[in-house]
Coordinates of C-alpha atoms (C1' of nucleotides) in Angstrom, one line a residue:
Chain L
M1 CA 132.5 118.8 30.7
A2 CA 129.9 119.1 33.4
L3 CA 127.9 116.1 34.6
R4 CA 124.7 115.5 32.7
V5 CA 122.1 113.1 33.8
Y6 CA 118.9 111.7 32.2
N7 CA 116.0 113.0 34.3
T8 CA 112.8 110.9 34.1
L9 CA 110.8 113.9 35.0
T10 CA 111.8 115.8 31.9
G11 CA 112.7 112.9 29.7
K12 CA 116.0 114.6 28.8
K13 CA 119.6 114.6 29.7
E14 CA 120.2 117.7 31.8
E15 CA 123.2 119.3 33.3
F16 CA 123.3 118.4 37.0
V17 CA 123.2 121.4 39.2
P18 CA 122.8 120.6 42.9
L19 CA 120.8 122.7 45.3
E20 CA 123.8 123.6 47.3
P21 CA 127.2 123.9 45.5
N22 CA 129.3 120.8 45.9
K23 CA 126.7 118.9 47.9
V24 CA 124.4 116.2 46.7
K25 CA 121.4 114.8 48.6
M26 CA 120.3 111.5 47.2
Y27 CA 117.6 109.1 48.1
V28 CA 117.2 105.6 46.7
C29 CA 114.3 103.2 47.3
G30 CA 115.7 100.2 49.1
V31 CA 113.7 97.0 49.5
T32 CA 110.6 95.7 51.1
V33 CA 112.2 93.1 53.4
Y34 CA 110.1 90.0 53.0
D35 CA 112.4 87.7 50.9
H36 CA 115.9 87.3 49.6
C37 CA 117.1 89.8 47.1
H38 CA 117.3 88.8 43.4
I39 CA 119.5 89.9 40.5
G40 CA 117.3 92.8 39.8
H41 CA 117.9 94.2 43.3
A42 CA 121.6 93.6 42.6
R43 CA 121.5 95.8 39.5
A44 CA 119.6 98.7 41.1
N45 CA 121.8 98.8 44.1
V46 CA 125.1 98.3 42.2
V47 CA 124.1 101.1 39.8
F48 CA 123.3 103.6 42.6
D49 CA 126.4 102.5 44.5
M50 CA 128.4 103.4 41.3
I51 CA 126.6 106.8 41.1
Y52 CA 127.2 107.5 44.7
R53 CA 130.9 106.7 44.3
Y54 CA 131.2 108.7 41.2
L55 CA 129.6 111.8 42.7
K56 CA 132.1 111.6 45.6
Y57 CA 134.9 111.1 43.1
A58 CA 133.7 114.2 41.2
G59 CA 134.2 116.1 44.4
Y60 CA 130.7 116.3 45.8
E61 CA 129.9 115.8 49.4
V62 CA 127.1 113.2 49.1
T63 CA 124.4 112.4 51.6
Y64 CA 123.0 109.1 50.4
V65 CA 119.9 107.6 52.0
R66 CA 118.6 104.1 51.3
N67 CA 115.6 102.9 53.2
Y68 CA 114.3 99.6 54.4
T69 CA 110.5 99.3 54.0
D70 CA 109.9 97.0 57.0
I71 CA 106.2 97.1 57.3
D72 CA 104.0 96.2 54.4
D73 CA 101.2 93.8 53.2
K74 CA 103.8 91.5 51.7
I75 CA 105.7 91.2 55.0
I76 CA 102.6 90.5 56.9
N77 CA 101.3 87.9 54.4
R78 CA 104.7 86.1 54.3
A79 CA 105.0 86.1 58.1
N80 CA 101.5 84.7 58.4
R81 CA 102.3 82.0 55.9
D82 CA 105.5 81.1 57.8
G83 CA 103.8 81.4 61.2
I84 CA 106.3 83.8 62.6
P85 CA 106.0 87.4 63.9
W86 CA 106.1 90.0 61.1
N87 CA 109.0 91.8 62.7
E88 CA 111.0 88.7 63.0
L89 CA 110.6 88.2 59.3
S90 CA 111.5 91.8 58.4
E91 CA 114.5 91.8 60.7
R92 CA 115.8 88.6 59.2
F93 CA 115.6 89.9 55.7
I94 CA 117.3 93.2 56.7
V95 CA 120.2 91.1 57.7
E96 CA 120.1 89.1 54.5
F97 CA 119.9 92.3 52.4
D98 CA 123.0 93.7 54.2
R99 CA 124.8 90.4 53.6
D100 CA 124.0 90.5 49.9
M101 CA 125.0 94.1 49.5
A102 CA 128.3 93.5 51.3
A103 CA 128.9 90.5 49.1
L104 CA 128.5 92.7 46.0
G105 CA 131.0 95.1 47.4
L106 CA 128.6 98.1 48.0
E107 CA 129.6 101.0 50.1
L108 CA 127.3 101.8 53.0
P109 CA 124.9 104.7 52.4
T110 CA 125.1 107.6 54.8
H111 CA 121.8 106.6 56.4
Q112 CA 119.7 103.4 56.2
P113 CA 116.4 104.3 57.9
K114 CA 113.6 101.9 58.6
A115 CA 109.9 102.7 58.0
T116 CA 108.8 101.5 61.4
E117 CA 111.2 103.9 63.2
H118 CA 109.5 106.8 61.5
I119 CA 105.9 106.3 62.3
P120 CA 105.5 109.7 64.1
E121 CA 106.9 111.5 61.0
I122 CA 104.6 109.5 58.7
I123 CA 101.6 110.4 60.8
A124 CA 102.6 114.0 60.8
I125 CA 102.6 114.1 57.0
V126 CA 99.3 112.3 56.7
A127 CA 97.8 114.8 59.2
R128 CA 99.1 117.7 57.3
L129 CA 97.6 116.3 54.1
V130 CA 94.2 115.8 55.7
E131 CA 94.4 119.3 57.1
K132 CA 95.1 120.8 53.7
G133 CA 92.3 118.8 52.1
H134 CA 94.7 116.6 50.1
A135 CA 93.6 113.5 52.0
Y136 CA 90.5 112.1 53.6
A137 CA 89.8 109.4 56.2
V138 CA 87.3 106.6 55.6
D139 CA 86.7 103.8 58.2
G140 CA 90.2 104.2 59.7
D141 CA 91.9 104.4 56.3
V142 CA 93.3 107.6 54.9
Y143 CA 93.5 108.2 51.2
F144 CA 95.3 110.7 49.1
R145 CA 92.9 112.8 47.1
V146 CA 94.6 112.8 43.6
A147 CA 92.1 115.3 42.2
T148 CA 93.6 118.0 44.4
F149 CA 97.1 117.6 43.1
G150 CA 97.3 119.1 39.6
D151 CA 100.7 117.7 38.9
Y152 CA 99.7 114.1 39.5
L153 CA 101.3 111.7 37.0
K154 CA 103.8 114.3 35.8
L155 CA 106.6 111.8 36.3
S156 CA 105.2 108.9 34.3
G157 CA 103.6 111.2 31.7
R158 CA 100.1 109.7 31.9
N159 CA 96.7 111.2 32.6
L160 CA 94.1 110.2 35.0
E161 CA 91.3 109.5 32.5
E162 CA 93.4 107.1 30.5
M163 CA 94.7 105.4 33.6
Q164 CA 91.1 104.8 34.7
A165 CA 90.0 103.6 31.3
G166 CA 92.8 101.0 31.3
A167 CA 92.5 100.1 35.0
R168 CA 92.5 96.5 35.8
V169 CA 91.9 96.8 39.5
E170 CA 88.6 96.6 41.3
V171 CA 87.2 99.9 42.3
D172 CA 86.9 100.5 46.0
E173 CA 83.6 102.3 46.4
R174 CA 84.8 104.2 49.5
K175 CA 87.3 106.1 47.4
E176 CA 86.3 109.4 45.9
N177 CA 88.4 108.6 42.9
P178 CA 89.6 105.1 41.9
M179 CA 93.1 106.5 41.6
D180 CA 93.2 107.7 45.2
F181 CA 95.8 105.7 47.1
A182 CA 96.2 104.7 50.8
L183 CA 98.4 106.8 53.1
W184 CA 97.3 105.0 56.2
K185 CA 95.6 101.6 56.5
G186 CA 93.3 100.9 59.4
V187 CA 94.2 97.9 61.5
K188 CA 92.8 94.5 60.7
P189 CA 92.7 91.6 63.1
G190 CA 96.1 90.0 63.7
E191 CA 98.0 92.8 62.1
P192 CA 100.6 95.1 63.6
S193 CA 99.4 98.6 64.3
W194 CA 100.3 102.0 65.7
D195 CA 98.0 104.6 67.2
S196 CA 97.0 107.5 65.1
P197 CA 94.4 110.3 64.9
W198 CA 92.4 108.0 62.6
G199 CA 92.6 105.0 64.9
A200 CA 95.1 102.1 65.1
G201 CA 96.7 101.3 61.8
R202 CA 99.9 101.3 59.8
P203 CA 101.4 103.2 56.9
G204 CA 100.5 102.6 53.3
W205 CA 103.2 101.9 50.8
H206 CA 104.8 105.1 49.5
I207 CA 104.4 107.4 52.5
E208 CA 107.5 106.0 54.3
C209 CA 109.8 107.2 51.6
S210 CA 108.3 110.7 51.7
A211 CA 108.8 110.7 55.5
M212 CA 112.3 109.4 55.6
S213 CA 113.6 111.5 52.7
M214 CA 112.2 114.6 54.2
K215 CA 113.7 113.8 57.6
F216 CA 117.2 113.2 56.3
L217 CA 117.4 115.4 53.2
G218 CA 114.7 118.0 53.6
E219 CA 111.6 119.0 51.6
T220 CA 113.5 119.4 48.4
F221 CA 116.6 117.3 47.4
D222 CA 118.7 116.6 44.4
I223 CA 118.5 113.0 43.3
H224 CA 115.9 110.2 43.8
G225 CA 116.6 106.8 42.3
G226 CA 115.1 103.4 41.9
G227 CA 114.2 100.8 39.4
K228 CA 112.2 101.8 36.4
D229 CA 109.2 99.8 37.7
L230 CA 108.9 102.3 40.6
V231 CA 108.1 105.2 38.4
F232 CA 104.4 104.4 38.7
P233 CA 102.8 104.2 41.1
H234 CA 105.5 104.5 43.8
H235 CA 107.4 107.5 42.8
E236 CA 104.4 109.3 41.4
N237 CA 102.7 108.9 44.7
E238 CA 105.7 110.1 46.6
I239 CA 105.7 113.2 44.6
A240 CA 102.0 113.8 45.2
Q241 CA 102.3 113.3 49.0
S242 CA 105.5 115.3 49.5
E243 CA 104.7 118.2 47.3
A244 CA 101.1 118.5 48.4
A245 CA 102.2 118.4 52.1
N246 CA 105.2 120.8 51.7
G247 CA 104.1 123.0 48.9
A248 CA 107.7 122.7 47.7
P249 CA 109.3 120.7 44.8
F250 CA 110.2 117.3 46.0
V251 CA 113.1 116.1 43.8
N252 CA 115.0 117.8 41.0
Y253 CA 116.5 114.7 39.3
W254 CA 114.8 111.4 39.0
L255 CA 117.0 108.5 38.0
H256 CA 115.8 105.1 37.1
N257 CA 117.7 101.9 36.2
G258 CA 116.6 99.4 33.6
F259 CA 115.5 95.9 34.1
V260 CA 117.4 92.6 34.2
N261 CA 115.9 90.0 31.8
I262 CA 116.7 86.4 32.2
N263 CA 117.5 84.7 28.9
S264 CA 115.7 87.5 27.1
E265 CA 112.5 87.1 29.2
K266 CA 111.1 89.3 31.8
M267 CA 112.1 88.1 35.2
S268 CA 109.1 87.1 37.2
K269 CA 108.0 84.8 39.9
S270 CA 105.2 83.3 37.8
L271 CA 107.7 82.3 35.1
G272 CA 109.9 81.0 37.9
N273 CA 113.0 82.5 36.1
F274 CA 114.4 84.7 38.8
F275 CA 117.7 84.2 40.6
T276 CA 118.6 85.4 44.0
I277 CA 121.9 87.1 44.5
K278 CA 123.1 84.3 46.7
E279 CA 122.4 81.7 44.0
V280 CA 124.2 83.8 41.4
L281 CA 127.2 84.3 43.6
K282 CA 127.6 80.6 44.0
E283 CA 128.2 80.4 40.2
Y284 CA 130.0 83.6 39.6
D285 CA 132.4 85.8 41.4
A286 CA 130.8 89.0 42.8
E287 CA 133.2 91.1 40.7
V288 CA 132.2 89.3 37.5
L289 CA 128.6 90.0 38.3
R290 CA 129.4 93.7 39.0
F291 CA 131.4 93.9 35.8
F292 CA 128.5 92.4 33.9
L293 CA 126.0 94.8 35.4
L294 CA 128.2 97.8 34.6
S295 CA 129.1 96.7 31.1
A296 CA 125.9 98.2 29.7
H297 CA 124.4 101.6 30.3
Y298 CA 122.3 101.7 33.5
R299 CA 119.1 102.6 31.8
S300 CA 119.3 99.8 29.1
P301 CA 117.7 96.5 29.7
I302 CA 120.3 93.9 30.4
D303 CA 120.1 90.2 29.7
F304 CA 121.3 87.8 32.4
C305 CA 122.4 84.6 30.6
D306 CA 125.4 82.3 30.6
Q307 CA 126.8 83.7 27.4
N308 CA 126.9 87.3 28.8
L309 CA 128.3 86.2 32.1
F310 CA 130.9 84.2 30.3
E311 CA 131.9 87.3 28.3
A312 CA 132.1 89.4 31.5
D313 CA 134.3 86.8 33.1
A314 CA 136.6 86.7 30.0
G315 CA 136.8 90.5 29.8
L316 CA 137.5 91.0 33.5
E317 CA 140.2 88.3 33.4
R318 CA 141.8 90.1 30.5
I319 CA 142.1 93.3 32.5
Y320 CA 143.4 91.5 35.6
K321 CA 146.0 89.7 33.5
G322 CA 147.2 93.1 32.3
L323 CA 147.3 94.5 35.8
A324 CA 149.1 91.4 37.1
E325 CA 151.8 92.0 34.4
I326 CA 152.2 95.6 35.6
H327 CA 152.5 94.4 39.2
R328 CA 155.0 91.7 38.3
L329 CA 157.2 94.1 36.3
L330 CA 157.2 96.8 39.0
A331 CA 158.2 94.2 41.6
T332 CA 161.3 93.3 39.7
E333 CA 164.6 95.2 39.5
P334 CA 164.6 98.1 37.1
G335 CA 166.1 97.2 33.8
D336 CA 168.0 99.3 31.3
G337 CA 165.8 97.8 28.6
G338 CA 165.5 101.1 26.9
E339 CA 162.6 103.4 26.3
P340 CA 161.0 102.6 23.0
A341 CA 160.2 106.0 21.5
D342 CA 156.8 105.3 19.9
E343 CA 155.2 103.1 22.5
G344 CA 156.6 105.2 25.3
R345 CA 155.1 108.4 23.9
E346 CA 151.8 106.6 23.1
L347 CA 151.6 105.2 26.6
E348 CA 152.5 108.6 28.1
E349 CA 149.6 110.2 26.2
R350 CA 147.2 107.5 27.1
V351 CA 148.1 107.5 30.7
A352 CA 147.8 111.3 30.8
G353 CA 144.4 111.2 29.2
V354 CA 142.9 108.2 30.9
R355 CA 141.3 110.1 33.8
E356 CA 139.8 112.7 31.5
R357 CA 138.4 110.0 29.3
F358 CA 136.9 108.3 32.3
R359 CA 135.3 111.6 33.5
E360 CA 133.9 112.3 30.1
A361 CA 132.3 108.9 29.9
M362 CA 130.9 109.1 33.4
N363 CA 129.8 112.7 33.1
D364 CA 127.6 111.6 30.2
D365 CA 124.9 110.1 32.3
F366 CA 127.2 107.6 34.0
N367 CA 128.3 105.8 30.8
T368 CA 130.1 102.9 32.5
A369 CA 130.3 100.9 29.2
L370 CA 132.4 103.6 27.7
A371 CA 134.4 104.1 30.8
I372 CA 135.3 100.4 30.8
A373 CA 136.3 100.6 27.1
G374 CA 138.9 103.2 28.2
V375 CA 140.4 100.7 30.6
F376 CA 140.6 98.0 27.9
D377 CA 142.4 100.5 25.7
L378 CA 144.9 101.3 28.3
I379 CA 145.5 97.6 29.1
R380 CA 146.1 96.7 25.5
L381 CA 148.7 99.4 25.2
V382 CA 150.4 98.4 28.4
N383 CA 150.5 94.8 27.2
R384 CA 152.1 95.9 24.0
V385 CA 154.8 98.0 25.7
V386 CA 155.5 95.1 28.1
A387 CA 155.8 92.6 25.3
E388 CA 158.3 94.8 23.5
V389 CA 160.3 96.0 26.5
P390 CA 160.8 93.1 28.9
L391 CA 163.0 95.1 31.2
P392 CA 161.6 98.6 31.2
G393 CA 163.8 101.5 32.2
S394 CA 162.9 104.2 34.7
R395 CA 160.7 106.3 32.5
L396 CA 158.5 103.4 31.4
R397 CA 158.3 102.1 34.9
Q398 CA 157.1 105.4 36.0
L399 CA 154.4 105.3 33.3
L400 CA 153.3 101.9 34.3
E401 CA 153.1 103.0 37.9
E402 CA 150.9 105.9 36.8
A403 CA 148.7 103.6 34.7
R404 CA 148.3 101.3 37.7
T405 CA 147.3 104.3 39.9
A406 CA 144.8 105.6 37.3
V407 CA 143.2 102.2 36.9
G408 CA 143.0 102.0 40.7
E409 CA 141.1 105.2 40.9
I410 CA 138.7 104.1 38.2
A411 CA 138.4 100.8 40.0
G412 CA 137.4 102.6 43.2
V413 CA 134.5 104.2 41.5
L414 CA 133.2 101.2 39.5
G415 CA 133.9 98.8 42.3
I416 CA 135.6 96.4 39.9
F417 CA 139.3 95.6 39.4
T418 CA 139.7 96.4 43.0
S419 CA 141.4 93.2 44.0
L420 CA 145.1 92.5 43.9
P421 CA 145.5 91.0 40.4
T422 CA 147.2 87.8 41.4
E423 CA 144.7 87.3 44.2
Y424 CA 141.8 87.7 41.8
L425 CA 143.3 85.3 39.2
E426 CA 144.0 82.8 41.9
R427 CA 140.5 83.2 43.3
I428 CA 138.9 82.6 39.9
K429 CA 141.2 79.6 39.2
L430 CA 140.2 78.1 42.5
Q431 CA 136.5 78.6 41.9
K432 CA 136.8 77.1 38.4
S433 CA 138.9 74.2 39.7
A434 CA 136.1 73.2 42.1
G435 CA 134.2 71.6 39.2
L436 CA 137.1 69.7 37.8
A437 CA 137.3 65.9 37.6
I438 CA 141.0 66.0 38.3
A439 CA 142.9 66.9 41.4
A440 CA 145.4 69.8 41.5
E441 CA 148.1 67.4 42.8
E442 CA 147.7 65.2 39.7
I443 CA 148.0 68.3 37.4
E444 CA 151.1 69.4 39.2
A445 CA 152.6 65.9 38.9
L446 CA 151.9 65.8 35.2
I447 CA 153.4 69.2 34.8
I448 CA 156.6 68.0 36.4
E449 CA 156.7 64.9 34.3
R450 CA 156.1 67.0 31.2
A451 CA 159.0 69.4 32.1
G452 CA 161.3 66.4 32.2
A453 CA 160.0 65.2 28.9
R454 CA 160.6 68.6 27.4
K455 CA 164.1 68.8 28.8
E456 CA 164.8 65.5 26.9
K457 CA 163.1 67.0 23.8
N458 CA 160.5 64.2 24.1
F459 CA 157.8 66.4 22.6
G460 CA 155.6 63.5 21.9
R461 CA 155.1 62.7 25.5
S462 CA 155.1 66.4 26.4
D463 CA 152.2 67.1 24.0
E464 CA 150.4 64.0 25.1
I465 CA 150.3 65.3 28.6
R466 CA 149.1 68.7 27.5
D467 CA 146.4 67.2 25.4
Y468 CA 145.3 64.9 28.2
L469 CA 145.0 68.0 30.5
L470 CA 143.3 70.0 27.8
M471 CA 140.6 67.4 27.5
R472 CA 140.0 68.0 31.2
N473 CA 139.7 71.7 30.7
I474 CA 143.2 72.5 31.9
E475 CA 145.3 74.8 29.8
L476 CA 149.1 75.0 30.2
K477 CA 151.2 78.0 29.7
D478 CA 155.0 77.7 29.3
S479 CA 157.1 80.6 30.2
P480 CA 160.7 81.3 31.2
Q481 CA 159.5 81.2 34.8
G482 CA 158.1 77.7 34.4
T483 CA 154.8 76.2 33.5
T484 CA 151.5 77.4 35.0
W485 CA 148.0 76.1 34.4
T486 CA 144.5 77.6 34.2
V487 CA 141.0 76.3 33.9
K488 CA 139.5 77.0 30.6
Chain T
rG1 C1' 93.4 100.8 24.3
rG2 C1' 96.9 104.7 26.8
rC3 C1' 102.1 106.0 28.0
rG4 C1' 107.3 105.0 27.4
rG5 C1' 111.6 102.6 25.3
rC6 C1' 114.4 99.8 21.9
rG7 C1' 116.0 97.8 16.8
rU8 C1' 124.3 99.1 15.4
rA9 C1' 128.9 93.0 13.0
rG10 C1' 128.1 85.8 14.7
rC11 C1' 127.1 87.6 19.9
rC12 C1' 127.4 91.6 23.9
rA13 C1' 127.7 96.9 23.6
rA14 C1' 129.2 102.6 23.1
rG15 C1' 128.0 106.3 19.8
rU16 C1' 121.9 112.3 19.2
rG17 C1' 124.6 116.1 12.7
rG18 C1' 130.7 115.3 10.2
rU19 C1' 131.6 110.1 8.0
rA20 C1' 131.0 103.4 12.8
rA21 C1' 134.5 102.8 20.5
rG22 C1' 135.3 98.6 23.4
rG23 C1' 134.6 93.3 24.6
rC24 C1' 133.5 88.0 23.5
rA25 C1' 133.8 84.6 19.5
rG26 C1' 136.3 83.6 14.4
rA27 C1' 140.4 84.1 10.6
rG28 C1' 145.6 85.3 9.3
rG29 C1' 150.4 86.7 11.3
rU30 C1' 154.5 87.6 15.3
rC31 C1' 156.3 84.9 19.5
rU32 C1' 156.8 79.4 20.8
rG33 C1' 159.9 72.8 19.8
rC34 C1' 154.5 72.9 19.1
rA35 C1' 150.9 75.5 22.0
rA36 C1' 148.7 79.0 25.6
rA37 C1' 148.9 84.1 26.9
rA38 C1' 150.1 88.7 24.8
rC39 C1' 150.6 91.8 20.5
rC40 C1' 149.6 93.1 15.2
rU41 C1' 146.1 92.6 11.1
rU42 C1' 141.3 91.3 9.8
rU43 C1' 135.5 90.7 10.5
rA44 C1' 129.2 96.4 9.8
rU45 C1' 130.8 100.7 2.5
rC46 C1' 127.3 100.8 6.7
rC47 C1' 123.8 101.2 11.7
rC48 C1' 115.3 97.3 10.8
rC49 C1' 112.7 99.3 6.1
rC50 C1' 110.8 103.5 3.0
rG51 C1' 110.6 108.6 2.3
rG52 C1' 112.2 113.8 3.8
rU53 C1' 115.4 118.0 6.0
rU54 C1' 120.8 119.2 5.4
rC55 C1' 126.9 120.5 2.1
rA56 C1' 126.7 116.3 5.6
rA57 C1' 122.3 111.6 9.3
rA58 C1' 123.2 105.5 12.7
rU59 C1' 122.3 110.3 14.8
rC60 C1' 116.9 115.2 13.1
rC61 C1' 111.5 114.8 10.9
rG62 C1' 107.3 111.7 8.7
rG63 C1' 105.5 106.8 7.7
rG64 C1' 106.0 101.4 8.2
rC65 C1' 107.7 96.7 10.3
rG66 C1' 109.5 94.1 14.6
rC67 C1' 110.6 93.6 19.8
rC68 C1' 110.0 95.0 24.9
rG69 C1' 108.4 97.5 29.4
rC70 C1' 104.7 100.1 32.4
rC71 C1' 99.3 100.9 33.2
rU72 C1' 98.3 95.3 39.3
rC73 C1' 103.0 93.8 44.0
rC74 C1' 107.8 94.5 41.8
rA75 C1' 114.8 97.0 41.5

RNA sequence: GGCGGCGUAGCCAAGUGGUAAGGCAGAGGUCUGCAAAACCUUUAUCCCCCGGUUCAAAUCCGGGCGCCGCCUCCA
């Protein structure tokens, strides 16, 4: 089955056909670097990281561009408020962005251009638009003339009249049309500026993405991504600028990820209900967060709340426990424990089909929820086989090995289950232990005492110790290898 | 007001014509001294409601109700 993607431009799922066979050119709007990234940025970037990885897995040679918008009103305002130079602020938050993305386990895009390093390219596009009559200069500003671009609003499916009727913004009398937007902003006192044919000034928002995508990907490219909120005006304006300037189609497939809500409410600064990535990663492991973000389809809204993160944590732990079991078995000497006919055959079929199932899910507009369900199915079957055949023979061992490899490949695309299972479980245990009112040494000592009591069949004392620990959120697990503990 | 989306078990969540994936939580069972983990069974006669199309609809069409997003900076 071929890859199908939902294209915002057509409102339909379409078969993905790249401009050049086996090559994909993809641009994703990065961030305006004026503050720490929040959980919404995490989703957008994790989603497109997953898409980037899957396209590569599917055999495409991908050129992935993600920009930094490092000059903008918000940067200037914030820098003024903090009393620091604007570029000091933007540079600082570029570093912070990179840190957050690294913490989330993202792969680096092919290119990460900055707006301020492309001022000549920006000016060139604006000049061409003015030349072609698609833009006009007023008092040092340059505006895009929306009336000259017949396809304006084709992405968001609106029309100009209705937009104007519902407009909530003050009308700038200098604009020919209230919907005309700034390509270039004339300098104001105390603001950074660059020389241009229209006087000193700086780029408007939107134009930097047209300039950088064109430079790295050409006039027409395959995929442009970003959050749903960028459809209008940002992406709409990018289309207008780029297509009017080049006279060529800008992008073939527009992909937009859904929002993150917080406890079912829209995340917003006025409600004060947003979390930065750094805050969230103090509470939850990055892999748990990533698992949570990929457990729903990328276009659906997703609700960030303790219950859902708890479920993600539990689900991920289940998979890692299964993987840990495979690792443990394969590290032991081969047994002659037989090859149970039914389970063996079922496992054989499941392992043989797991990649195909994964591809089918991902080919359907990157259905990561379905892809993850496939992993759960495999893990359940592995657990069953392992429970029934404690010492698997060579054929079963081979199947387990193959299962591990297949999950490893899937893990590489999703960016989850990528840790060594025992390391992950240990990491989670450690993190959860931090909040305990009991020291690990005390727990260990009690486990030793309990082992003694059990040896003497003093189950009263044994259970007393277990209950004592359970009240402190410590769960014990007895096995032939001894007793281990986990944090509930 | 305009545009778009959503409504599937206690919760999260797949599923766009063929008779309801997966996870979390719950119940029963196997295992265990008892537990935990794991496994097995079980939890939606039905997919917001009402009509219609069809041999067949959660899936298509019409109407209604409810929720949400965008239209202003925003992933």
